[in-house]
Amino acid sequence: MTEHSLDAPQPTQAVVLAGGQGSRLRPYTDDRPKPMVEIPGTGVPILGHQLNWLAAEGITDAVISCGHLAEVLQDWLDSVDLPLHVTTVVESEPLGRGGGLKHAAAALPRPADPWFATNGDIWTRFSLREMASFHAERDALATLALARPRIPWGAVDTDEFGHVLDFIEAPPSPYLINAGVYVFAAEFTKLLPDRGDHERTTFPRLARERRLAGFPLPQRAYWRAIDTAKDLTEAARDLAG
């Protein structure tokens, strides 16, 4: 571990990627970008829940990367009291996830400091402070949160002879997945592509160099990606429960 990693400040700035079209959430996304879809029963869009969470975790500045129907998102930001300082950047043409991150990171107020990033369709609650400490301890250039989602189908358990032993409803996946929340060292920004997907370029390179870390979400942490109408319904049910 380097002295630099021990001295790294707790990130207080974040990028939110909110430019996706959300085609699988239609008709909800016919007139708004995906992060502006409301969680039923809350009256608050996904983005609003995210900004409240970021602020509660010590984030003071957020840059929102917009694209599809950006003006709807910007109008909403202008109409509400926000818990942190927010600026928006708009992609005039699609840059891909990596290019979008780099474009938005250029607007961060403290380019020499580390920063968080999150996909705009994630609804979660866990300690970003713990994730940042994990990142610094490993002297990583990038750390991604890892979730273990439940498989949406029932599973069948069998023995070696093919006898069915049990039916398991929506079991946890045996694999961890990218949870869409990241913490990056300041030096990471220049490694992002100007256009394209960092998960196919920058991340594999850092993995080979052992500079990419994975932070498993705590066992009881809430995490859900809002991709379909079913996800919205289940998120509302989770909230009511």
mmCIF file of C-alpha atoms in Angstrom:
data_model
loop_
_atom_site.group_PDB
_atom_site.id
_atom_site.type_symbol
_atom_site.label_atom_id
_atom_site.label_comp_id
_atom_site.label_asym_id
_atom_site.label_seq_id
_atom_site.Cartn_x
_atom_site.Cartn_y
_atom_site.Cartn_z
ATOM 1 C CA MET A 1 0.000 0.000 0.000
ATOM 2 C CA THR A 2 1.336 3.425 -0.881
ATOM 3 C CA GLU A 3 1.409 6.442 1.397
ATOM 4 C CA HIS A 4 -0.808 8.144 -1.202
ATOM 5 C CA SER A 5 -3.601 5.603 -0.676
ATOM 6 C CA LEU A 6 -3.549 6.128 3.094
ATOM 7 C CA ASP A 7 -3.783 9.891 2.668
ATOM 8 C CA ALA A 8 -6.522 9.752 0.017
ATOM 9 C CA PRO A 9 -9.422 11.987 1.069
ATOM 10 C CA GLN A 10 -12.915 10.629 1.530
ATOM 11 C CA PRO A 11 -14.660 11.328 -1.823
ATOM 12 C CA THR A 12 -17.267 14.084 -1.616
ATOM 13 C CA GLN A 13 -18.116 14.260 -5.342
ATOM 14 C CA ALA A 14 -19.947 11.888 -7.647
ATOM 15 C CA VAL A 15 -21.069 11.344 -11.229
ATOM 16 C CA VAL A 16 -24.516 9.943 -11.999
ATOM 17 C CA LEU A 17 -24.982 8.396 -15.454
ATOM 18 C CA ALA A 18 -28.534 9.333 -16.421
ATOM 19 C CA GLY A 19 -28.541 9.380 -20.217
ATOM 20 C CA GLY A 20 -30.075 5.998 -21.013
ATOM 21 C CA GLN A 21 -33.306 5.636 -22.975
ATOM 22 C CA GLY A 22 -34.742 2.851 -20.811
ATOM 23 C CA SER A 23 -36.495 1.098 -23.695
ATOM 24 C CA ARG A 24 -37.459 -1.863 -21.492
ATOM 25 C CA LEU A 25 -39.341 0.497 -19.157
ATOM 26 C CA ARG A 26 -41.704 1.826 -21.797
ATOM 27 C CA PRO A 27 -44.286 3.349 -21.653
ATOM 28 C CA TYR A 28 -42.876 4.976 -18.475
ATOM 29 C CA THR A 29 -39.887 6.278 -20.448
ATOM 30 C CA ASP A 30 -41.815 7.611 -23.443
ATOM 31 C CA ASP A 31 -41.726 11.127 -21.971
ATOM 32 C CA ARG A 32 -38.846 11.015 -19.487
ATOM 33 C CA PRO A 33 -35.366 9.548 -19.095
ATOM 34 C CA LYS A 34 -35.118 6.325 -17.132
ATOM 35 C CA PRO A 35 -33.804 7.879 -13.871
ATOM 36 C CA MET A 36 -36.855 10.176 -13.833
ATOM 37 C CA VAL A 37 -39.301 7.261 -13.533
ATOM 38 C CA GLU A 38 -40.969 7.403 -10.116
ATOM 39 C CA ILE A 39 -40.803 4.564 -7.614
ATOM 40 C CA PRO A 40 -44.543 3.827 -7.075
ATOM 41 C CA GLY A 41 -45.860 5.093 -3.768
ATOM 42 C CA THR A 42 -43.019 7.551 -3.165
ATOM 43 C CA GLY A 43 -43.756 10.388 -5.587
ATOM 44 C CA VAL A 44 -39.992 10.603 -6.088
ATOM 45 C CA PRO A 45 -38.035 9.516 -9.182
ATOM 46 C CA ILE A 46 -35.168 7.028 -8.990
ATOM 47 C CA LEU A 47 -32.753 9.957 -9.321
ATOM 48 C CA GLY A 48 -34.258 11.691 -6.301
ATOM 49 C CA HIS A 49 -33.692 8.622 -4.133
ATOM 50 C CA GLN A 50 -30.110 8.447 -5.410
ATOM 51 C CA LEU A 51 -29.324 12.085 -4.651
ATOM 52 C CA ASN A 52 -30.751 11.755 -1.133
ATOM 53 C CA TRP A 53 -28.585 8.677 -0.551
ATOM 54 C CA LEU A 54 -25.444 10.356 -1.913
ATOM 55 C CA ALA A 55 -26.007 13.405 0.294
ATOM 56 C CA ALA A 56 -26.554 11.201 3.361
ATOM 57 C CA GLU A 57 -23.216 9.527 2.595
ATOM 58 C CA GLY A 58 -21.298 12.816 2.633
ATOM 59 C CA ILE A 59 -21.395 13.747 -1.066
ATOM 60 C CA THR A 60 -21.567 17.515 -1.507
ATOM 61 C CA ASP A 61 -21.319 17.788 -5.319
ATOM 62 C CA ALA A 62 -22.866 15.636 -8.061
ATOM 63 C CA VAL A 63 -22.526 15.862 -11.826
ATOM 64 C CA ILE A 64 -25.382 14.265 -13.740
ATOM 65 C CA SER A 65 -24.604 13.039 -17.241
ATOM 66 C CA CYS A 66 -27.740 13.510 -19.350
ATOM 67 C CA GLY A 67 -28.705 12.509 -22.858
ATOM 68 C CA HIS A 68 -32.199 11.222 -23.738
ATOM 69 C CA LEU A 69 -34.853 13.840 -22.824
ATOM 70 C CA ALA A 70 -32.289 15.775 -20.774
ATOM 71 C CA GLU A 71 -34.587 18.795 -20.453
ATOM 72 C CA VAL A 72 -37.128 16.764 -18.419
ATOM 73 C CA LEU A 73 -34.441 15.892 -15.884
ATOM 74 C CA GLN A 74 -33.103 19.437 -15.796
ATOM 75 C CA ASP A 75 -36.600 20.886 -15.288
ATOM 76 C CA TRP A 76 -37.144 18.549 -12.332
ATOM 77 C CA LEU A 77 -33.820 19.550 -10.774
ATOM 78 C CA ASP A 78 -34.858 23.194 -11.053
ATOM 79 C CA SER A 79 -38.186 22.504 -9.333
ATOM 80 C CA VAL A 80 -37.022 20.746 -6.151
ATOM 81 C CA ASP A 81 -34.885 21.498 -3.106
ATOM 82 C CA LEU A 82 -31.766 19.406 -3.533
ATOM 83 C CA PRO A 83 -29.693 18.015 -0.639
ATOM 84 C CA LEU A 84 -26.384 18.689 -2.463
ATOM 85 C CA HIS A 85 -24.982 20.823 -5.262
ATOM 86 C CA VAL A 86 -25.874 19.399 -8.680
ATOM 87 C CA THR A 87 -24.681 20.307 -12.162
ATOM 88 C CA THR A 88 -25.627 18.616 -15.426
ATOM 89 C CA VAL A 89 -23.680 17.868 -18.579
ATOM 90 C CA VAL A 90 -25.413 16.808 -21.772
ATOM 91 C CA GLU A 91 -23.990 14.420 -24.352
ATOM 92 C CA SER A 92 -24.710 15.949 -27.753
ATOM 93 C CA GLU A 93 -24.078 12.501 -29.225
ATOM 94 C CA PRO A 94 -23.830 9.081 -27.523
ATOM 95 C CA LEU A 95 -20.336 8.567 -26.105
ATOM 96 C CA GLY A 96 -20.832 5.143 -24.530
ATOM 97 C CA ARG A 97 -20.589 4.462 -20.819
ATOM 98 C CA GLY A 98 -16.849 5.113 -20.597
ATOM 99 C CA GLY A 99 -16.988 8.225 -22.759
ATOM 100 C CA GLY A 100 -19.978 9.496 -20.794
ATOM 101 C CA LEU A 101 -18.116 9.019 -17.524
ATOM 102 C CA LYS A 102 -15.072 10.891 -18.816
ATOM 103 C CA HIS A 103 -17.193 13.717 -20.213
ATOM 104 C CA ALA A 104 -19.001 14.134 -16.885
ATOM 105 C CA ALA A 105 -15.840 13.776 -14.776
ATOM 106 C CA ALA A 106 -14.421 16.843 -16.524
ATOM 107 C CA ALA A 107 -17.092 18.875 -14.700
ATOM 108 C CA LEU A 108 -16.240 17.590 -11.200
ATOM 109 C CA PRO A 109 -15.255 20.494 -8.935
ATOM 110 C CA ARG A 110 -12.161 18.780 -7.469
ATOM 111 C CA PRO A 111 -10.355 16.907 -10.284
ATOM 112 C CA ALA A 112 -7.404 16.012 -8.041
ATOM 113 C CA ASP A 113 -9.668 14.122 -5.589
ATOM 114 C CA PRO A 114 -11.251 10.659 -5.858
ATOM 115 C CA TRP A 115 -14.888 10.393 -6.904
ATOM 116 C CA PHE A 116 -17.875 8.077 -6.852
ATOM 117 C CA ALA A 117 -20.023 7.145 -9.841
ATOM 118 C CA THR A 118 -23.354 5.389 -10.112
ATOM 119 C CA ASN A 119 -25.651 4.245 -12.857
ATOM 120 C CA GLY A 120 -28.845 6.274 -12.855
ATOM 121 C CA ASP A 121 -31.159 3.252 -12.644
ATOM 122 C CA ILE A 122 -29.858 1.836 -9.355
ATOM 123 C CA TRP A 123 -31.802 2.081 -6.102
ATOM 124 C CA THR A 124 -29.615 1.071 -3.194
ATOM 125 C CA ARG A 125 -28.538 1.841 0.345
ATOM 126 C CA PHE A 126 -25.125 0.926 1.751
ATOM 127 C CA SER A 127 -22.128 2.732 3.256
ATOM 128 C CA LEU A 128 -20.126 4.587 0.624
ATOM 129 C CA ARG A 129 -17.665 5.473 3.382
ATOM 130 C CA GLU A 130 -16.921 1.775 3.909
ATOM 131 C CA MET A 131 -16.529 1.302 0.170
ATOM 132 C CA ALA A 132 -14.095 4.225 -0.035
ATOM 133 C CA SER A 133 -12.029 2.804 2.833
ATOM 134 C CA PHE A 134 -11.946 -0.604 1.098
ATOM 135 C CA HIS A 135 -10.801 1.117 -2.106
ATOM 136 C CA ALA A 136 -7.999 3.036 -0.353
ATOM 137 C CA GLU A 137 -6.783 -0.002 1.594
ATOM 138 C CA ARG A 138 -6.238 -1.903 -1.656
ATOM 139 C CA ASP A 139 -4.532 1.025 -3.392
ATOM 140 C CA ALA A 140 -6.934 0.487 -6.303
ATOM 141 C CA LEU A 141 -7.437 2.866 -9.202
ATOM 142 C CA ALA A 142 -11.063 1.739 -9.441
ATOM 143 C CA THR A 143 -13.404 -0.226 -7.182
ATOM 144 C CA LEU A 144 -16.811 -1.527 -8.181
ATOM 145 C CA ALA A 145 -19.578 -2.557 -5.815
ATOM 146 C CA LEU A 146 -20.631 -6.188 -6.202
ATOM 147 C CA ALA A 147 -24.166 -7.457 -5.612
ATOM 148 C CA ARG A 148 -25.553 -10.974 -5.384
ATOM 149 C CA PRO A 149 -29.015 -10.714 -6.953
ATOM 150 C CA ARG A 150 -31.771 -13.245 -6.581
ATOM 151 C CA ILE A 151 -32.425 -15.429 -9.603
ATOM 152 C CA PRO A 152 -35.893 -14.501 -10.920
ATOM 153 C CA TRP A 153 -36.921 -18.149 -11.364
ATOM 154 C CA GLY A 154 -37.410 -20.990 -8.933
ATOM 155 C CA ALA A 155 -34.537 -23.484 -8.793
ATOM 156 C CA VAL A 156 -34.677 -27.262 -8.575
ATOM 157 C CA ASP A 157 -32.203 -29.122 -6.373
ATOM 158 C CA THR A 158 -31.352 -32.687 -7.419
ATOM 159 C CA ASP A 159 -28.997 -35.396 -6.219
ATOM 160 C CA GLU A 160 -26.386 -37.227 -8.303
ATOM 161 C CA PHE A 161 -28.988 -39.789 -9.428
ATOM 162 C CA GLY A 162 -31.377 -37.162 -10.752
ATOM 163 C CA HIS A 163 -33.895 -37.337 -7.900
ATOM 164 C CA VAL A 164 -35.544 -34.010 -7.177
ATOM 165 C CA LEU A 165 -34.776 -33.050 -3.593
ATOM 166 C CA ASP A 166 -36.278 -29.597 -3.249
ATOM 167 C CA PHE A 167 -37.752 -26.541 -4.960
ATOM 168 C CA ILE A 168 -36.120 -23.214 -4.052
ATOM 169 C CA GLU A 169 -37.998 -20.012 -4.828
ATOM 170 C CA ALA A 170 -35.816 -17.155 -6.186
ATOM 171 C CA PRO A 171 -32.481 -18.327 -4.739
ATOM 172 C CA PRO A 172 -29.465 -16.014 -4.551
ATOM 173 C CA SER A 173 -27.210 -16.150 -7.605
ATOM 174 C CA PRO A 174 -23.973 -18.131 -7.147
ATOM 175 C CA TYR A 175 -22.195 -15.254 -8.888
ATOM 176 C CA LEU A 176 -21.515 -11.663 -7.868
ATOM 177 C CA ILE A 177 -22.434 -8.995 -10.432
ATOM 178 C CA ASN A 178 -21.411 -5.398 -11.057
ATOM 179 C CA ALA A 179 -23.802 -3.350 -8.905
ATOM 180 C CA GLY A 180 -23.320 -0.144 -10.928
ATOM 181 C CA VAL A 181 -21.688 1.884 -8.127
ATOM 182 C CA TYR A 182 -17.996 2.800 -8.271
ATOM 183 C CA VAL A 183 -15.245 4.723 -6.530
ATOM 184 C CA PHE A 184 -12.357 5.997 -8.647
ATOM 185 C CA ALA A 185 -8.944 7.466 -7.868
ATOM 186 C CA ALA A 186 -8.314 10.847 -9.459
ATOM 187 C CA GLU A 187 -5.773 9.235 -11.837
ATOM 188 C CA PHE A 188 -8.454 6.888 -13.181
ATOM 189 C CA THR A 189 -10.156 9.643 -15.184
ATOM 190 C CA LYS A 190 -7.438 9.892 -17.824
ATOM 191 C CA LEU A 191 -7.626 6.109 -18.419
ATOM 192 C CA LEU A 192 -11.246 6.313 -19.579
ATOM 193 C CA PRO A 193 -11.929 6.154 -23.317
ATOM 194 C CA ASP A 194 -13.193 9.314 -25.036
ATOM 195 C CA ARG A 195 -15.823 7.102 -26.628
ATOM 196 C CA GLY A 196 -16.870 3.556 -25.864
ATOM 197 C CA ASP A 197 -17.308 1.251 -22.878
ATOM 198 C CA HIS A 198 -14.726 1.296 -20.073
ATOM 199 C CA GLU A 199 -15.923 -2.137 -18.933
ATOM 200 C CA ARG A 200 -14.479 -3.612 -22.139
ATOM 201 C CA THR A 201 -11.296 -1.548 -22.223
ATOM 202 C CA THR A 202 -10.155 0.162 -19.027
ATOM 203 C CA PHE A 203 -11.504 -2.354 -16.491
ATOM 204 C CA PRO A 204 -9.900 -5.469 -18.087
ATOM 205 C CA ARG A 205 -6.566 -3.648 -18.254
ATOM 206 C CA LEU A 206 -6.747 -2.652 -14.580
ATOM 207 C CA ALA A 207 -7.795 -6.189 -13.631
ATOM 208 C CA ARG A 208 -4.660 -7.588 -15.307
ATOM 209 C CA GLU A 209 -2.575 -5.049 -13.360
ATOM 210 C CA ARG A 210 -4.385 -5.889 -10.087
ATOM 211 C CA ARG A 211 -5.502 -2.256 -9.733
ATOM 212 C CA LEU A 212 -9.251 -3.044 -9.926
ATOM 213 C CA ALA A 213 -11.030 -4.019 -6.698
ATOM 214 C CA GLY A 214 -14.477 -5.457 -5.994
ATOM 215 C CA PHE A 215 -16.405 -4.410 -2.876
ATOM 216 C CA PRO A 216 -19.098 -6.976 -1.939
ATOM 217 C CA LEU A 217 -22.218 -5.242 -0.682
ATOM 218 C CA PRO A 218 -22.958 -6.014 2.966
ATOM 219 C CA GLN A 219 -25.296 -8.974 3.347
ATOM 220 C CA ARG A 220 -28.346 -6.953 4.372
ATOM 221 C CA ALA A 221 -27.760 -4.000 2.042
ATOM 222 C CA TYR A 222 -30.676 -3.089 -0.214
ATOM 223 C CA TRP A 223 -29.902 -3.095 -3.934
ATOM 224 C CA ARG A 224 -32.113 -3.163 -7.001
ATOM 225 C CA ALA A 225 -31.573 -2.262 -10.645
ATOM 226 C CA ILE A 226 -34.727 -0.731 -12.151
ATOM 227 C CA ASP A 227 -34.836 -2.189 -15.666
ATOM 228 C CA THR A 228 -38.450 -3.247 -16.195
ATOM 229 C CA ALA A 229 -41.971 -2.488 -14.986
ATOM 230 C CA LYS A 230 -41.715 -5.598 -12.801
ATOM 231 C CA ASP A 231 -38.682 -4.075 -11.063
ATOM 232 C CA LEU A 232 -40.716 -0.950 -10.301
ATOM 233 C CA THR A 233 -43.528 -3.037 -8.812
ATOM 234 C CA GLU A 234 -41.118 -5.062 -6.704
ATOM 235 C CA ALA A 235 -39.312 -1.919 -5.504
ATOM 236 C CA ALA A 236 -42.644 -0.479 -4.343
ATOM 237 C CA ARG A 237 -43.429 -3.763 -2.590
ATOM 238 C CA ASP A 238 -40.018 -3.719 -0.883
ATOM 239 C CA LEU A 239 -40.699 -0.196 0.321
ATOM 240 C CA ALA A 240 -44.130 -1.118 1.680
ATOM 241 C CA GLY A 241 -42.672 -4.172 3.424
#
